[in-house]
PDB file of C-alpha atoms in Angstrom:
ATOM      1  CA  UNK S1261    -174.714 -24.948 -42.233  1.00 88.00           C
ATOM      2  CA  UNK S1262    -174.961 -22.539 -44.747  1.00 97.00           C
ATOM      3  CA  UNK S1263    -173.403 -21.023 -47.392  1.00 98.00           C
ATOM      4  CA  UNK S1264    -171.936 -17.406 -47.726  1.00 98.00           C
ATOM      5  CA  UNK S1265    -170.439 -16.040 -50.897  1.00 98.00           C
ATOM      6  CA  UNK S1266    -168.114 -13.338 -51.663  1.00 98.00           C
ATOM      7  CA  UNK S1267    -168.604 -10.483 -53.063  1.00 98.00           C
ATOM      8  CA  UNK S1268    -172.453 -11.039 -53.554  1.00 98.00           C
ATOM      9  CA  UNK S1269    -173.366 -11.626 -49.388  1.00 98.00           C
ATOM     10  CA  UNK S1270    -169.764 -10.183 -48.254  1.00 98.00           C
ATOM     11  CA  UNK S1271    -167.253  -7.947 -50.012  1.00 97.00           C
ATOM     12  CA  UNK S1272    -164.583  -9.268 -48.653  1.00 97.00           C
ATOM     13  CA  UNK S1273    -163.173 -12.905 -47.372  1.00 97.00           C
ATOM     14  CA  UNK S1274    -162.801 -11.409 -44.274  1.00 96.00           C
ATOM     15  CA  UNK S1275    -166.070  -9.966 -43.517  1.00 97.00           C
ATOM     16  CA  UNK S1276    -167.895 -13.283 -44.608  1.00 97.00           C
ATOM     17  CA  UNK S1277    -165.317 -15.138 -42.401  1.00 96.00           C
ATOM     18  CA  UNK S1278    -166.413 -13.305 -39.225  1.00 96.00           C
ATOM     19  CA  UNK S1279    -170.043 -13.703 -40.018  1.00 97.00           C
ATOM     20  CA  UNK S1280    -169.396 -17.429 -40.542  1.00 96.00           C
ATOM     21  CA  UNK S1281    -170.743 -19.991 -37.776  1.00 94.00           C
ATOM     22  CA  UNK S1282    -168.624 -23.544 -37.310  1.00 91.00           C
ATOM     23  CA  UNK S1283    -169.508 -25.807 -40.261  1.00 93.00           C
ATOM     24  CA  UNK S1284    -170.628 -22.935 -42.975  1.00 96.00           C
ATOM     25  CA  UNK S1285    -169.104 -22.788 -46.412  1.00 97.00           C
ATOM     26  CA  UNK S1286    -167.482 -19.529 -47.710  1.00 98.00           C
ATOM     27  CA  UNK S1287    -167.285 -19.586 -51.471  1.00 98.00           C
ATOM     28  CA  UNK S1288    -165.106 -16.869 -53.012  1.00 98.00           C
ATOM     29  CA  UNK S1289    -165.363 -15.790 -56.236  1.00 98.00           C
ATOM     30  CA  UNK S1290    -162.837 -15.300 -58.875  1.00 98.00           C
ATOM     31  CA  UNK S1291    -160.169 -12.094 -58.496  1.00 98.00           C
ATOM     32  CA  UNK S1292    -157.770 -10.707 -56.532  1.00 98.00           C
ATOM     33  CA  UNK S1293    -157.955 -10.482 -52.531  1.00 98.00           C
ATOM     34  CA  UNK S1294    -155.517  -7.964 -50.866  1.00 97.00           C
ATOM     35  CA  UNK S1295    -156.035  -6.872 -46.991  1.00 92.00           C
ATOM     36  CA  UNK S1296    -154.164  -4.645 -44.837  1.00 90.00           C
ATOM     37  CA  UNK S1297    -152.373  -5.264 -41.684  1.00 90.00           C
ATOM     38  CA  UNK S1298    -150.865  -8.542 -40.667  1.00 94.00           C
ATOM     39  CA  UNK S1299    -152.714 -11.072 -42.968  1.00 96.00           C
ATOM     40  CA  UNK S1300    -155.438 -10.587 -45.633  1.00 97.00           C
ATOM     41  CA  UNK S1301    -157.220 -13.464 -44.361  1.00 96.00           C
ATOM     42  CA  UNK S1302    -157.504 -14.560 -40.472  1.00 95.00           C
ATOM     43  CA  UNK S1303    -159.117 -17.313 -39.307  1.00 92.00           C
ATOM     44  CA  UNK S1304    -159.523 -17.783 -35.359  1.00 85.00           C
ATOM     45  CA  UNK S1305    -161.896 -20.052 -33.345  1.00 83.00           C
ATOM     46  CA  UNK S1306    -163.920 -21.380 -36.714  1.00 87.00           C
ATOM     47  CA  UNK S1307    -164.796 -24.651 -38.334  1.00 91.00           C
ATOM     48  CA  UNK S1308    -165.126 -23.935 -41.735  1.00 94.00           C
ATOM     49  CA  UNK S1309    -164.753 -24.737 -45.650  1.00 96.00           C
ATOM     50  CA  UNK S1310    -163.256 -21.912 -47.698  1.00 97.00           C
ATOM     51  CA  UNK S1311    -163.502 -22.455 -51.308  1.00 98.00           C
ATOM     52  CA  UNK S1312    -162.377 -21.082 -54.195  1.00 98.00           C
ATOM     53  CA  UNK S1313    -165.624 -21.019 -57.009  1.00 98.00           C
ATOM     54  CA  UNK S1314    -162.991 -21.444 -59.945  1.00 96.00           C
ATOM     55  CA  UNK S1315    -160.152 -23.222 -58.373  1.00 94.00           C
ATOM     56  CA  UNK S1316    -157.695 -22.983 -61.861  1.00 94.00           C
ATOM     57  CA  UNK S1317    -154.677 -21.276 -61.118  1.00 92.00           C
ATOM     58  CA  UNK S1318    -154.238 -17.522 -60.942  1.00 95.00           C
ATOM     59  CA  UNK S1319    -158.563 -17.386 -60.947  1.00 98.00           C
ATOM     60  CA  UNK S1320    -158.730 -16.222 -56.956  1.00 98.00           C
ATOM     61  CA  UNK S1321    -155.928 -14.802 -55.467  1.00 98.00           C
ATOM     62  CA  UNK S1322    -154.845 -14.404 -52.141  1.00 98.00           C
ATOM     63  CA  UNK S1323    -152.292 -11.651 -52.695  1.00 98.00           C
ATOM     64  CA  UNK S1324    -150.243 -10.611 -49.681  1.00 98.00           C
ATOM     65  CA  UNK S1325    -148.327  -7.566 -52.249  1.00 98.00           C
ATOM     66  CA  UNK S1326    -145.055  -8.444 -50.396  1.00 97.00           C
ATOM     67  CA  UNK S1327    -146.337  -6.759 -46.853  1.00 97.00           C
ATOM     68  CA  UNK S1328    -148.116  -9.609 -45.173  1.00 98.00           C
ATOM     69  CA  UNK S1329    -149.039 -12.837 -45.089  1.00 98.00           C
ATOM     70  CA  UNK S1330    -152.298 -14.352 -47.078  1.00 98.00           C
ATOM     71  CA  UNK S1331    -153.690 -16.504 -44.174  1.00 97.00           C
ATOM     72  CA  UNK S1332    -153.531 -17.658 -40.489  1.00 96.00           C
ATOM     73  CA  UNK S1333    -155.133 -20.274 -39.543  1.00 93.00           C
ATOM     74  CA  UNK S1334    -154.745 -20.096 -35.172  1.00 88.00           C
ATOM     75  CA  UNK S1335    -156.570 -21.709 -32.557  1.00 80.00           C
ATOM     76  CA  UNK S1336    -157.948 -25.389 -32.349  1.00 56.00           C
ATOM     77  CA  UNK S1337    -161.271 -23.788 -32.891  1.00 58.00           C
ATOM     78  CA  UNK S1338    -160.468 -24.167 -36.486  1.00 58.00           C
ATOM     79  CA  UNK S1339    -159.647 -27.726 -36.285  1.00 67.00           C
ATOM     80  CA  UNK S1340    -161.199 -29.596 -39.194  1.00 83.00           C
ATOM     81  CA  UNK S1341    -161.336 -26.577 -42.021  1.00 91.00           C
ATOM     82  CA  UNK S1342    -160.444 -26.866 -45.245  1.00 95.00           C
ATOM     83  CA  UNK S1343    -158.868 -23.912 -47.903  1.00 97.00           C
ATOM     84  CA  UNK S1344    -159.186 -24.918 -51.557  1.00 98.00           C
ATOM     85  CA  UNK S1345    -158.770 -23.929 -55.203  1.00 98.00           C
ATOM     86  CA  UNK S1346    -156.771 -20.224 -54.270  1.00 98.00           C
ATOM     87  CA  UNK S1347    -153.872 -18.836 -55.569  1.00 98.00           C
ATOM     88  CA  UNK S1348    -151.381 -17.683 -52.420  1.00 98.00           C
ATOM     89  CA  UNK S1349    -149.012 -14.858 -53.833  1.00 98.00           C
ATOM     90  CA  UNK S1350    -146.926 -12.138 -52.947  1.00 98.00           C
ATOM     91  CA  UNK S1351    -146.944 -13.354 -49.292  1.00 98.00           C
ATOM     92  CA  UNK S1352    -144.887 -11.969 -46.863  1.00 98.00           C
ATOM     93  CA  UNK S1353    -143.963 -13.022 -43.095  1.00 98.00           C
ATOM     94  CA  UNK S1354    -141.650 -14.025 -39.894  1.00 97.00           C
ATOM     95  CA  UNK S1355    -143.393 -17.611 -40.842  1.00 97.00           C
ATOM     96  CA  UNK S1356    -145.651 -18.692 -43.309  1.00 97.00           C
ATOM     97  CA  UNK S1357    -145.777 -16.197 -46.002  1.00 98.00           C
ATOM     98  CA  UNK S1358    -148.529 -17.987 -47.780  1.00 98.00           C
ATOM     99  CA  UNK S1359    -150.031 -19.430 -45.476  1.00 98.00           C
ATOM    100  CA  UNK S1360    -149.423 -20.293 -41.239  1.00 97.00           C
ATOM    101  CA  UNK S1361    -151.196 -22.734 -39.741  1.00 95.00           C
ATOM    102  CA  UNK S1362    -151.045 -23.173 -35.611  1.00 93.00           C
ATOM    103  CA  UNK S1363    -152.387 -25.429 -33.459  1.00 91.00           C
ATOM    104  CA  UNK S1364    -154.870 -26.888 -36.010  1.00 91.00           C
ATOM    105  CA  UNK S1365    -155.861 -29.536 -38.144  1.00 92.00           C
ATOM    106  CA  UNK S1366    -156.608 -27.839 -41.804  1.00 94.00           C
ATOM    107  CA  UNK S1367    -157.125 -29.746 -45.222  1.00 95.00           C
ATOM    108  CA  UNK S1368    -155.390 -27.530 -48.442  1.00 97.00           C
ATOM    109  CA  UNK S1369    -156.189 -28.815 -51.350  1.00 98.00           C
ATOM    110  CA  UNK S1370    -156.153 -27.709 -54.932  1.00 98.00           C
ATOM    111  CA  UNK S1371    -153.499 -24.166 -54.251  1.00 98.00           C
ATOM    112  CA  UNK S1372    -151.012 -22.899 -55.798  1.00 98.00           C
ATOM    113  CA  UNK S1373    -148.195 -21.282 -54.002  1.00 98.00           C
ATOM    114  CA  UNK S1374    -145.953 -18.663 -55.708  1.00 98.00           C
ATOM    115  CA  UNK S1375    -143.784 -16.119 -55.091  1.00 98.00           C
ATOM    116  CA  UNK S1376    -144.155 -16.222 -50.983  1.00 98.00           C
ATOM    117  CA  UNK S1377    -141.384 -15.055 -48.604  1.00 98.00           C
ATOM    118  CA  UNK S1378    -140.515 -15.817 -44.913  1.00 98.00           C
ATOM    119  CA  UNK S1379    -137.799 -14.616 -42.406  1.00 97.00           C
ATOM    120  CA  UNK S1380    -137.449 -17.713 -40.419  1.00 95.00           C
ATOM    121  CA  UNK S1381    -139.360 -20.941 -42.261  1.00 96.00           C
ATOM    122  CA  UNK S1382    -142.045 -21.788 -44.607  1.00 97.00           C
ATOM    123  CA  UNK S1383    -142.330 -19.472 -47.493  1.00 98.00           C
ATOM    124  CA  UNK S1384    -145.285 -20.909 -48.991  1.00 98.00           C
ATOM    125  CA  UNK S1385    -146.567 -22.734 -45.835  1.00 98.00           C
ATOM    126  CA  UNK S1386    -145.686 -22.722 -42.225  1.00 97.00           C
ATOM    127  CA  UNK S1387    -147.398 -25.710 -39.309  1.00 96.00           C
ATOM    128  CA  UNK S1388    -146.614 -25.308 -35.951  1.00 95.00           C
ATOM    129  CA  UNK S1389    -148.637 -27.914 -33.769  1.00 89.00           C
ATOM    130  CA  UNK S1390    -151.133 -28.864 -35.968  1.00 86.00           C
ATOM    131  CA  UNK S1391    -151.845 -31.782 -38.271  1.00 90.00           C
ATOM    132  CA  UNK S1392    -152.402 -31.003 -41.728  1.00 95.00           C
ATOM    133  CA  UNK S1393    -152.997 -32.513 -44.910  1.00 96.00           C
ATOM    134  CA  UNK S1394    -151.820 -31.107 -48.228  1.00 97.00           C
ATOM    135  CA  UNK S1395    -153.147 -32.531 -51.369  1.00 97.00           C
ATOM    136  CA  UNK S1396    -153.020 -31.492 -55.368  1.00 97.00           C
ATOM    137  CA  UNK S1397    -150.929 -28.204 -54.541  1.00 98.00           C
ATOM    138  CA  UNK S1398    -148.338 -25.918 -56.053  1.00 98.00           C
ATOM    139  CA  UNK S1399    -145.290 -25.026 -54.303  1.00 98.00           C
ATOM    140  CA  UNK S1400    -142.940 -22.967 -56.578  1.00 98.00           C
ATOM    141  CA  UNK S1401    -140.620 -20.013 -56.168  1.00 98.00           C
ATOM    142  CA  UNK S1402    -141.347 -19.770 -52.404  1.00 98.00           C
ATOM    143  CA  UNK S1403    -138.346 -18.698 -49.957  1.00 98.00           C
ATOM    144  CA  UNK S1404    -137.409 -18.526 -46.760  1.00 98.00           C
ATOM    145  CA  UNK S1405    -134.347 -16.609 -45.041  1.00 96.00           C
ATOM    146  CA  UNK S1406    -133.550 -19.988 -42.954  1.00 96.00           C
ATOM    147  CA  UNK S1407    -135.806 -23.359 -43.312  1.00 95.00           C
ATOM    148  CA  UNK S1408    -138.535 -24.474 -45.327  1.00 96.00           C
ATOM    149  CA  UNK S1409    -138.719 -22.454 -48.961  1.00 97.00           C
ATOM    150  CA  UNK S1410    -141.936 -24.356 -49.792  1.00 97.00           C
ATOM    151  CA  UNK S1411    -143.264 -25.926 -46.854  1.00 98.00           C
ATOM    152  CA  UNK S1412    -141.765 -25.875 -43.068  1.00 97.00           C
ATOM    153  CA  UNK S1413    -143.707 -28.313 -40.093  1.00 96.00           C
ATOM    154  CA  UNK S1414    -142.675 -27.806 -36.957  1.00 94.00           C
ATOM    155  CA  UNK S1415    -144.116 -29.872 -33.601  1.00 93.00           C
ATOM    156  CA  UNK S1416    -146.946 -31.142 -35.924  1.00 90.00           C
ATOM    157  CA  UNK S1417    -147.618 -33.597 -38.548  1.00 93.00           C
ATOM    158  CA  UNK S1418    -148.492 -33.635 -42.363  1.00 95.00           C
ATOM    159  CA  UNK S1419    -149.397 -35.631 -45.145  1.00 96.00           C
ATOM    160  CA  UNK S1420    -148.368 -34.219 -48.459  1.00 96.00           C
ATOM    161  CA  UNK S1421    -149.963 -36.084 -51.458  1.00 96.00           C
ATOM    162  CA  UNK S1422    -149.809 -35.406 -55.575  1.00 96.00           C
ATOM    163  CA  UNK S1423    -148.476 -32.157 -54.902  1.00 97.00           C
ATOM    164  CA  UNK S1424    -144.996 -30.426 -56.538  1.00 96.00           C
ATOM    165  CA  UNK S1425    -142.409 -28.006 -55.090  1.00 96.00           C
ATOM    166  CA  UNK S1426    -140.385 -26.412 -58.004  1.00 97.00           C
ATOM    167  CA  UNK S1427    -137.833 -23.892 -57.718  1.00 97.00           C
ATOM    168  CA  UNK S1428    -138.476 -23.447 -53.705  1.00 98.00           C
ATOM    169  CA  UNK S1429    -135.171 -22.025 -51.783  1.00 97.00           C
ATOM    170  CA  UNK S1430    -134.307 -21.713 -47.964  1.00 96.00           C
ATOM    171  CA  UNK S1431    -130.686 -20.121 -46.786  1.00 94.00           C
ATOM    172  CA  UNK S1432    -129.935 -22.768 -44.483  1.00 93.00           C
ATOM    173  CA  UNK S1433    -132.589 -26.059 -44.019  1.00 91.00           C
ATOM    174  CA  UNK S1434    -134.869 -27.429 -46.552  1.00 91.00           C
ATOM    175  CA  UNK S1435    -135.742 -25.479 -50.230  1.00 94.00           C
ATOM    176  CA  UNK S1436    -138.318 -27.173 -50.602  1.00 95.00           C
ATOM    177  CA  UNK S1437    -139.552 -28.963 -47.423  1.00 96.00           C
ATOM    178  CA  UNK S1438    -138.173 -28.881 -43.704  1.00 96.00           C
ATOM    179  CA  UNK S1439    -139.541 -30.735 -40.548  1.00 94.00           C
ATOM    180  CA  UNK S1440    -138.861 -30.448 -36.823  1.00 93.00           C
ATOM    181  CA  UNK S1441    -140.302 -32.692 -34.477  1.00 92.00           C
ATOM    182  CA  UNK S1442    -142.849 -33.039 -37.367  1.00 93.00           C
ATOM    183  CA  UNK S1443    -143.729 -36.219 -39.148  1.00 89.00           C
ATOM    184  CA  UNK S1444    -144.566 -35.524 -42.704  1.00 90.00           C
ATOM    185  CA  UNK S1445    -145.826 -38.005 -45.189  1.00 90.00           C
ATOM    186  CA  UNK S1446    -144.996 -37.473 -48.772  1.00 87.00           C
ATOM    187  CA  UNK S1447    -146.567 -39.541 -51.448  1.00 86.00           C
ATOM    188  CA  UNK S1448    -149.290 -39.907 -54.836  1.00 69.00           C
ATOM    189  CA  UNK S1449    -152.221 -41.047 -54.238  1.00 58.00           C
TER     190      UNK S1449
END
């Protein structure tokens, strides 16, 4: 495995991403990460750690700017990675503003989500079919137009542990967390 860092080997997340082989560890360091298109960040068909060098809030941001959404995490090829220490703002999507995970088992730990949007659920995060595990995150002032403000699971699991949801809304299911078909643990650890 080795270990890529951004800006110094890559300039952006999502160069050193697709340079990345299965078990590699991206370290990003601090500032503020915008993309264009879909998603800033995209992660397909990888095993890998992405990590934050200073993971205080507000140090390394994942800023969608209210156009896209700051990462997808697709594919089972990505079963087994872990995202830690960023800042998800300004996210914007149909799910998963922050952050949409499908059809994968991911590890989040140590983020902060703020200020994320979605049309249909998860504002700050969004699981279809995957099994995650959430631990020592932020959810607050995430929204969705229908389910899940903070954190929507649908026809996957997920274990939610010391983390907060503050201020979180959703129109019609869920402000701060909705689940379909999708067992979710909440609990300190």
């Amino acid at each position: 495995a080795a270990t890529i860092n951004v800006p110094a080997d890559y300039p952006t997340i999502q160069e050193a991403i697709n340079a990345a082989e299965d078990g590699d560890e991206i370290l990003v360091a601090e500032g503020i990460y915008t993309g264009s298109g879909n998603e800033v960040v995209s992660i397909e068909d990888k095993l890998i750690a992405l990590k934050a060098v200073n993971p205080a809030p507000d140090a390394t941001i994942i800023d969608g700017e209210g156009q896209r959404r700051g990462i997808s995490c697709i594919s089972s090829g990505s079963d087994g990675s872990l995202i830690e220490g960023f800042t998800f703002a300004g996210g914007d999507a149909e799910e998963g503003g922050g952050l949409l995970i499908e059809y994968s088992d991911v590890t989040i730990s140590s983020c902060v989500f703020i200020d994320n949007d979605a049309v249909t659920s998860g504002g700050g995060i969004h699981v279809t079919g995957g099994n995650v595990v959430v631990e020592n995150c932020q959810f607050r002032q995430n929204s969705s137009d229908n389910a899940g403000g903070g954190f929507s699971c649908r026809y996957g699991s997920a274990e939610i542990y010391n983390s907060t949801f503050e201020d979180n809304a959703a129109s019609n299911l869920g402000g701060g967390v909705h689940a379909f078909n999708c067992p979710i643990v909440l609990n300190a650890r």
